[in-house]
Amino acid sequence: MDHSGHGMMMDMPPFTLGRGLQFSGEPFFMIGCLLGLALYGWGVVRLRRRGDAWPVGRTVAFVTGVLTVALVMCTKLNDYGMVMFSVHMVQHMVISMLSPILLLLGAPVTLTLRALPAAGRGRKGPREWLVALLHSRYMRIITHPAFTIPLFIASLYALYFSPLFDFLMGSKTGHIAMMVHFLAVGLVFFWPIMGVDPGPHRPGYVMRMLELFAGMPFHAFFGIALMMASEPMISTYKNPPASLGIEALADQQAGGGIAWAFSEIPSIVVLLALAYQWYRSEQRQSRRYDRAEDRNGDRELADYNAYLASLRTRGQ
């Protein structure tokens, strides 16, 4: 197969939404999605059987996140993404900026910690190893903004504008590996910002918003650069199959427009999630304060009653 991956798809018909959404059964992501749903379902069932509650909203968010991954990787979109830059960019934006947010809102790590049994005193099991990993120096490094923001940016500029992208796109295996990378980068970037799960790096809400805005403009600049280019910039997509009936530069500009417009969607979703989390946090703190005040008031009342009782005793 040549470097652009056209060898096995020279006779692909022109892209339409109906064709793109046809099931393709890509094995790696299909197995991963089914396994993710099965393990999450096992965790929820385990909690329910012992009488513990698990928010329905978290389950809906996680399942929706898995379905968005399946939508772009287990349908013909994945095949068209090998030869059309605009379709590839849809895959990239969904799997790196929408799917991670939904998966993180499902709180899979919290569910895992609650579902796994404790190993017992003096022993270490899966739950204990997971807790140790969450508090490890490794996790502190990969969730720190000094690491996540440059990684987020490099996944655009250093990948697309270097020979590495053409090398990975030379095979379906390389394409799958690239998509796994995009998903992982999205999870690492958004986890400290709006993840529900526990983590070593969890700054205040204002800092989280600043971290979000530090990364998002680079997506917009990347899209604008592609839209304003006078010639195709991505070698892989310079010669699309004639059967598609597309022109490379126009397809690149469409992909740039998708990258530019899509950067707004996760920003809005994350800001709404952060605002809700902030509100819930303030409510919990307010309730704790009220309970503390009630306890102090009860204590003061008891002390005052004891004082009155001592006065009566002295008077007698």
Tab-separated table of C-alpha atoms in Angstrom:
chain	number	residue	atom	x	y	z
A	1	MET	CA	0.000	0.000	0.000
A	2	ASP	CA	1.327	3.448	-0.779
A	3	HIS	CA	2.046	6.019	1.910
A	4	SER	CA	-1.357	7.643	1.764
A	5	GLY	CA	-3.284	4.442	2.247
A	6	HIS	CA	-5.112	4.708	-1.091
A	7	GLY	CA	-4.059	1.304	-2.308
A	8	MET	CA	-6.925	-0.580	-0.716
A	9	MET	CA	-9.565	2.131	-1.246
A	10	MET	CA	-9.098	3.404	-4.778
A	11	ASP	CA	-12.711	2.685	-5.714
A	12	MET	CA	-14.383	4.243	-2.684
A	13	PRO	CA	-17.608	6.035	-3.672
A	14	PRO	CA	-18.086	9.730	-2.884
A	15	PHE	CA	-18.576	10.349	0.819
A	16	THR	CA	-22.094	10.744	2.196
A	17	LEU	CA	-23.243	10.702	5.807
A	18	GLY	CA	-25.198	7.496	5.212
A	19	ARG	CA	-22.166	5.680	3.837
A	20	GLY	CA	-19.914	7.079	6.537
A	21	LEU	CA	-22.107	5.777	9.373
A	22	GLN	CA	-22.271	2.213	8.050
A	23	PHE	CA	-20.843	-0.316	10.489
A	24	SER	CA	-17.296	-1.409	9.648
A	25	GLY	CA	-16.394	-3.560	12.645
A	26	GLU	CA	-12.862	-2.239	13.169
A	27	PRO	CA	-11.677	-4.905	15.652
A	28	PHE	CA	-9.365	-2.978	18.012
A	29	PHE	CA	-11.766	-0.193	18.946
A	30	MET	CA	-14.830	-2.423	18.742
A	31	ILE	CA	-13.353	-4.820	21.322
A	32	GLY	CA	-12.180	-1.868	23.432
A	33	CYS	CA	-15.631	-0.248	23.423
A	34	LEU	CA	-17.428	-3.492	24.289
A	35	LEU	CA	-14.922	-4.253	27.044
A	36	GLY	CA	-15.266	-0.733	28.476
A	37	LEU	CA	-19.069	-0.992	28.570
A	38	ALA	CA	-18.938	-4.479	30.106
A	39	LEU	CA	-16.513	-3.493	32.882
A	40	TYR	CA	-18.433	-0.306	33.684
A	41	GLY	CA	-21.697	-2.261	33.761
A	42	TRP	CA	-20.112	-4.844	36.075
A	43	GLY	CA	-19.075	-2.068	38.463
A	44	VAL	CA	-22.537	-0.492	38.544
A	45	VAL	CA	-24.256	-3.870	39.075
A	46	ARG	CA	-21.822	-4.764	41.855
A	47	LEU	CA	-22.587	-1.508	43.677
A	48	ARG	CA	-26.339	-1.901	43.253
A	49	ARG	CA	-26.315	-5.486	44.540
A	50	ARG	CA	-24.741	-4.425	47.817
A	51	GLY	CA	-27.182	-1.539	48.192
A	52	ASP	CA	-24.938	1.339	47.099
A	53	ALA	CA	-26.204	4.024	44.755
A	54	TRP	CA	-24.464	5.146	41.577
A	55	PRO	CA	-25.667	8.303	39.756
A	56	VAL	CA	-27.543	7.538	36.548
A	57	GLY	CA	-26.069	10.670	34.961
A	58	ARG	CA	-22.552	9.250	35.279
A	59	THR	CA	-23.601	6.034	33.585
A	60	VAL	CA	-25.260	7.955	30.751
A	61	ALA	CA	-22.160	10.124	30.287
A	62	PHE	CA	-19.794	7.151	30.141
A	63	VAL	CA	-21.959	5.130	27.754
A	64	THR	CA	-22.370	8.175	25.500
A	65	GLY	CA	-18.603	8.685	25.532
A	66	VAL	CA	-17.988	5.085	24.475
A	67	LEU	CA	-20.605	5.405	21.723
A	68	THR	CA	-18.884	8.528	20.336
A	69	VAL	CA	-15.636	6.549	20.086
A	70	ALA	CA	-17.477	3.721	18.322
A	71	LEU	CA	-19.166	6.221	16.002
A	72	VAL	CA	-15.913	7.517	14.545
A	73	MET	CA	-13.817	4.343	14.772
A	74	CYS	CA	-16.180	1.405	14.171
A	75	THR	CA	-17.982	2.822	11.134
A	76	LYS	CA	-16.963	3.613	7.557
A	77	LEU	CA	-15.854	7.024	8.863
A	78	ASN	CA	-12.645	5.241	9.819
A	79	ASP	CA	-12.118	4.073	6.213
A	80	TYR	CA	-12.910	7.454	4.704
A	81	GLY	CA	-10.634	9.064	7.288
A	82	MET	CA	-7.696	7.312	5.632
A	83	VAL	CA	-8.227	9.219	2.368
A	84	MET	CA	-10.191	12.371	3.285
A	85	PHE	CA	-8.615	14.931	5.599
A	86	SER	CA	-11.960	16.466	6.541
A	87	VAL	CA	-13.306	13.098	7.753
A	88	HIS	CA	-10.049	12.394	9.575
A	89	MET	CA	-10.362	15.740	11.347
A	90	VAL	CA	-13.901	14.849	12.483
A	91	GLN	CA	-12.459	11.659	13.972
A	92	HIS	CA	-9.632	13.562	15.633
A	93	MET	CA	-11.862	16.240	17.156
A	94	VAL	CA	-14.451	13.784	18.484
A	95	ILE	CA	-12.007	11.263	19.933
A	96	SER	CA	-9.672	13.831	21.502
A	97	MET	CA	-12.060	16.576	22.636
A	98	LEU	CA	-15.561	15.151	23.056
A	99	SER	CA	-15.175	11.479	23.981
A	100	PRO	CA	-12.673	12.137	26.827
A	101	ILE	CA	-14.967	14.699	28.462
A	102	LEU	CA	-17.927	12.310	28.447
A	103	LEU	CA	-15.826	9.369	29.653
A	104	LEU	CA	-14.383	11.436	32.512
A	105	LEU	CA	-17.836	12.661	33.561
A	106	GLY	CA	-18.692	8.967	33.961
A	107	ALA	CA	-16.093	8.761	36.803
A	108	PRO	CA	-14.772	5.295	35.831
A	109	VAL	CA	-11.885	5.405	38.325
A	110	THR	CA	-14.206	6.234	41.235
A	111	LEU	CA	-16.503	3.395	40.163
A	112	THR	CA	-13.548	1.008	39.983
A	113	LEU	CA	-12.340	1.976	43.467
A	114	ARG	CA	-15.808	1.454	44.914
A	115	ALA	CA	-16.446	-1.813	43.076
A	116	LEU	CA	-13.113	-3.557	43.726
A	117	PRO	CA	-12.847	-5.351	47.077
A	118	ALA	CA	-10.180	-4.361	49.575
A	119	ALA	CA	-7.333	-6.885	49.764
A	120	GLY	CA	-7.182	-6.880	53.554
A	121	ARG	CA	-4.631	-5.708	56.096
A	122	GLY	CA	-1.027	-6.117	55.001
A	123	ARG	CA	-1.902	-7.253	51.496
A	124	LYS	CA	-2.140	-5.518	48.118
A	125	GLY	CA	-4.722	-6.226	45.478
A	126	PRO	CA	-5.945	-4.423	42.329
A	127	ARG	CA	-7.657	-1.722	44.381
A	128	GLU	CA	-4.539	-0.966	46.418
A	129	TRP	CA	-2.340	-0.895	43.326
A	130	LEU	CA	-4.741	1.537	41.665
A	131	VAL	CA	-4.684	3.836	44.716
A	132	ALA	CA	-0.877	3.715	44.733
A	133	LEU	CA	-0.805	4.614	41.029
A	134	LEU	CA	-3.170	7.570	41.546
A	135	HIS	CA	-0.851	8.963	44.233
A	136	SER	CA	2.409	8.173	42.435
A	137	ARG	CA	4.965	10.686	41.196
A	138	TYR	CA	4.271	9.450	37.659
A	139	MET	CA	0.632	10.566	37.874
A	140	ARG	CA	1.638	13.911	39.377
A	141	ILE	CA	3.880	14.528	36.367
A	142	ILE	CA	1.509	13.502	33.571
A	143	THR	CA	-1.423	15.443	35.061
A	144	HIS	CA	0.517	18.660	35.674
A	145	PRO	CA	-0.299	21.503	33.255
A	146	ALA	CA	3.423	21.891	32.465
A	147	PHE	CA	3.103	18.450	30.845
A	148	THR	CA	-0.509	18.276	29.652
A	149	ILE	CA	-0.679	21.608	27.798
A	150	PRO	CA	2.541	21.125	25.735
A	151	LEU	CA	1.463	17.548	24.958
A	152	PHE	CA	-1.951	18.790	23.830
A	153	ILE	CA	-0.327	21.358	21.515
A	154	ALA	CA	2.368	19.003	20.197
A	155	SER	CA	-0.300	16.480	19.195
A	156	LEU	CA	-1.399	19.035	16.616
A	157	TYR	CA	1.609	20.904	15.305
A	158	ALA	CA	4.465	18.435	15.850
A	159	LEU	CA	2.424	15.555	14.469
A	160	TYR	CA	0.590	16.989	11.458
A	161	PHE	CA	3.434	19.155	10.191
A	162	SER	CA	6.147	16.485	10.409
A	163	PRO	CA	6.945	13.205	8.553
A	164	LEU	CA	5.605	11.241	11.554
A	165	PHE	CA	2.010	11.804	10.452
A	166	ASP	CA	2.673	10.397	6.952
A	167	PHE	CA	4.486	7.420	8.480
A	168	LEU	CA	1.558	6.581	10.770
A	169	MET	CA	-0.978	7.063	8.006
A	170	GLY	CA	0.923	4.571	5.853
A	171	SER	CA	-1.049	1.722	7.444
A	172	LYS	CA	-4.279	1.096	9.270
A	173	THR	CA	-2.261	-0.004	12.299
A	174	GLY	CA	-0.498	3.361	12.387
A	175	HIS	CA	-3.831	5.127	12.005
A	176	ILE	CA	-5.301	3.168	14.937
A	177	ALA	CA	-2.224	3.928	17.053
A	178	MET	CA	-2.627	7.626	16.266
A	179	MET	CA	-6.271	7.589	17.335
A	180	VAL	CA	-5.374	5.819	20.586
A	181	HIS	CA	-2.830	8.574	21.176
A	182	PHE	CA	-5.446	11.286	20.548
A	183	LEU	CA	-7.853	9.664	23.010
A	184	ALA	CA	-5.129	9.307	25.657
A	185	VAL	CA	-3.996	12.926	25.221
A	186	GLY	CA	-7.592	14.127	25.585
A	187	LEU	CA	-8.074	12.112	28.775
A	188	VAL	CA	-4.807	13.368	30.280
A	189	PHE	CA	-5.568	16.983	29.336
A	190	PHE	CA	-9.153	17.138	30.606
A	191	TRP	CA	-8.794	14.904	33.695
A	192	PRO	CA	-7.162	17.537	35.977
A	193	ILE	CA	-9.500	20.220	34.621
A	194	MET	CA	-12.948	18.708	35.005
A	195	GLY	CA	-12.598	15.040	35.891
A	196	VAL	CA	-14.805	13.738	38.685
A	197	ASP	CA	-12.290	11.049	39.622
A	198	PRO	CA	-9.622	11.592	42.280
A	199	GLY	CA	-6.218	12.658	41.039
A	200	PRO	CA	-2.942	14.075	42.321
A	201	HIS	CA	-3.303	17.430	40.543
A	202	ARG	CA	-6.592	19.167	41.311
A	203	PRO	CA	-6.236	22.978	41.452
A	204	GLY	CA	-9.006	25.423	42.258
A	205	TYR	CA	-11.800	26.082	39.791
A	206	VAL	CA	-10.365	29.365	38.518
A	207	MET	CA	-7.020	27.689	37.744
A	208	ARG	CA	-8.841	24.863	35.965
A	209	MET	CA	-10.551	27.377	33.694
A	210	LEU	CA	-7.199	29.018	32.975
A	211	GLU	CA	-5.718	25.623	32.053
A	212	LEU	CA	-8.606	25.045	29.657
A	213	PHE	CA	-8.194	28.412	27.955
A	214	ALA	CA	-4.423	27.926	27.743
A	215	GLY	CA	-4.875	24.977	25.388
A	216	MET	CA	-7.994	25.727	23.374
A	217	PRO	CA	-6.700	28.696	21.274
A	218	PHE	CA	-4.011	26.503	19.730
A	219	HIS	CA	-6.733	24.341	18.196
A	220	ALA	CA	-8.284	27.433	16.648
A	221	PHE	CA	-4.913	28.649	15.298
A	222	PHE	CA	-4.254	25.190	13.842
A	223	GLY	CA	-7.591	25.234	12.030
A	224	ILE	CA	-7.041	28.767	10.723
A	225	ALA	CA	-3.593	27.803	9.364
A	226	LEU	CA	-5.141	24.935	7.403
A	227	MET	CA	-8.007	27.096	6.120
A	228	MET	CA	-5.729	29.891	4.896
A	229	ALA	CA	-3.118	27.677	3.208
A	230	SER	CA	-2.792	28.159	-0.556
A	231	GLU	CA	-1.722	24.550	-1.157
A	232	PRO	CA	-2.184	21.185	0.583
A	233	MET	CA	0.000	21.016	3.699
A	234	ILE	CA	-0.547	17.345	4.654
A	235	SER	CA	1.303	15.023	2.267
A	236	THR	CA	-0.927	12.037	3.004
A	237	TYR	CA	-3.978	13.774	1.561
A	238	LYS	CA	-2.408	15.565	-1.425
A	239	ASN	CA	-3.722	13.046	-3.973
A	240	PRO	CA	-7.192	11.828	-2.977
A	241	PRO	CA	-8.718	8.977	-5.027
A	242	ALA	CA	-10.469	10.283	-8.143
A	243	SER	CA	-13.567	8.230	-7.283
A	244	LEU	CA	-14.204	10.507	-4.268
A	245	GLY	CA	-14.647	13.534	-6.521
A	246	ILE	CA	-12.903	15.924	-4.105
A	247	GLU	CA	-10.106	18.472	-4.456
A	248	ALA	CA	-7.278	18.209	-1.922
A	249	LEU	CA	-7.031	21.895	-1.005
A	250	ALA	CA	-10.791	22.300	-0.564
A	251	ASP	CA	-10.897	19.171	1.591
A	252	GLN	CA	-8.034	20.510	3.712
A	253	GLN	CA	-9.808	23.825	4.179
A	254	ALA	CA	-12.945	21.974	5.226
A	255	GLY	CA	-10.865	20.015	7.761
A	256	GLY	CA	-9.362	23.258	9.052
A	257	GLY	CA	-12.847	24.701	9.472
A	258	ILE	CA	-13.869	21.628	11.462
A	259	ALA	CA	-10.808	21.973	13.738
A	260	TRP	CA	-11.487	25.684	14.252
A	261	ALA	CA	-15.199	25.320	14.969
A	262	PHE	CA	-14.876	22.227	17.130
A	263	SER	CA	-12.570	23.914	19.617
A	264	GLU	CA	-15.584	25.865	20.912
A	265	ILE	CA	-17.713	22.802	21.681
A	266	PRO	CA	-15.566	21.211	24.422
A	267	SER	CA	-14.885	24.628	25.923
A	268	ILE	CA	-18.605	25.171	26.460
A	269	VAL	CA	-19.190	21.626	27.765
A	270	VAL	CA	-16.254	21.813	30.175
A	271	LEU	CA	-17.204	25.276	31.430
A	272	LEU	CA	-20.749	24.093	32.132
A	273	ALA	CA	-19.408	21.016	33.941
A	274	LEU	CA	-16.979	23.144	35.958
A	275	ALA	CA	-19.696	25.637	36.880
A	276	TYR	CA	-21.940	22.784	38.067
A	277	GLN	CA	-19.100	21.141	40.015
A	278	TRP	CA	-18.204	24.482	41.577
A	279	TYR	CA	-21.845	25.048	42.587
A	280	ARG	CA	-22.077	21.553	44.097
A	281	SER	CA	-18.814	22.092	45.974
A	282	GLU	CA	-20.070	25.383	47.434
A	283	GLN	CA	-23.327	23.697	48.457
A	284	ARG	CA	-21.451	20.899	50.243
A	285	GLN	CA	-19.214	23.392	52.045
A	286	SER	CA	-22.264	25.431	53.060
A	287	ARG	CA	-23.975	22.352	54.473
A	288	ARG	CA	-20.823	21.379	56.387
A	289	TYR	CA	-20.604	24.913	57.789
A	290	ASP	CA	-24.267	24.850	58.813
A	291	ARG	CA	-23.825	21.495	60.559
A	292	ALA	CA	-20.752	22.780	62.372
A	293	GLU	CA	-22.658	25.895	63.439
A	294	ASP	CA	-25.547	23.740	64.648
A	295	ARG	CA	-23.169	21.616	66.719
A	296	ASN	CA	-21.512	24.717	68.164
A	297	GLY	CA	-24.921	26.208	68.928
A	298	ASP	CA	-26.050	23.028	70.663
A	299	ARG	CA	-22.835	22.976	72.670
A	300	GLU	CA	-23.229	26.621	73.692
A	301	LEU	CA	-26.861	26.004	74.673
A	302	ALA	CA	-25.857	23.003	76.758
A	303	ASP	CA	-23.097	25.035	78.466
A	304	TYR	CA	-25.565	27.859	79.168
A	305	ASN	CA	-28.132	25.460	80.645
A	306	ALA	CA	-25.403	23.910	82.794
A	307	TYR	CA	-24.436	27.391	83.966
A	308	LEU	CA	-28.045	28.184	84.921
A	309	ALA	CA	-28.305	24.886	86.721
A	310	SER	CA	-25.160	25.685	88.745
A	311	LEU	CA	-26.637	29.075	89.719
A	312	ARG	CA	-29.808	27.405	90.932
A	313	THR	CA	-27.768	24.929	92.942
A	314	ARG	CA	-25.803	27.718	94.582
A	315	GLY	CA	-29.009	29.632	95.383
A	316	GLN	CA	-30.454	26.636	97.093
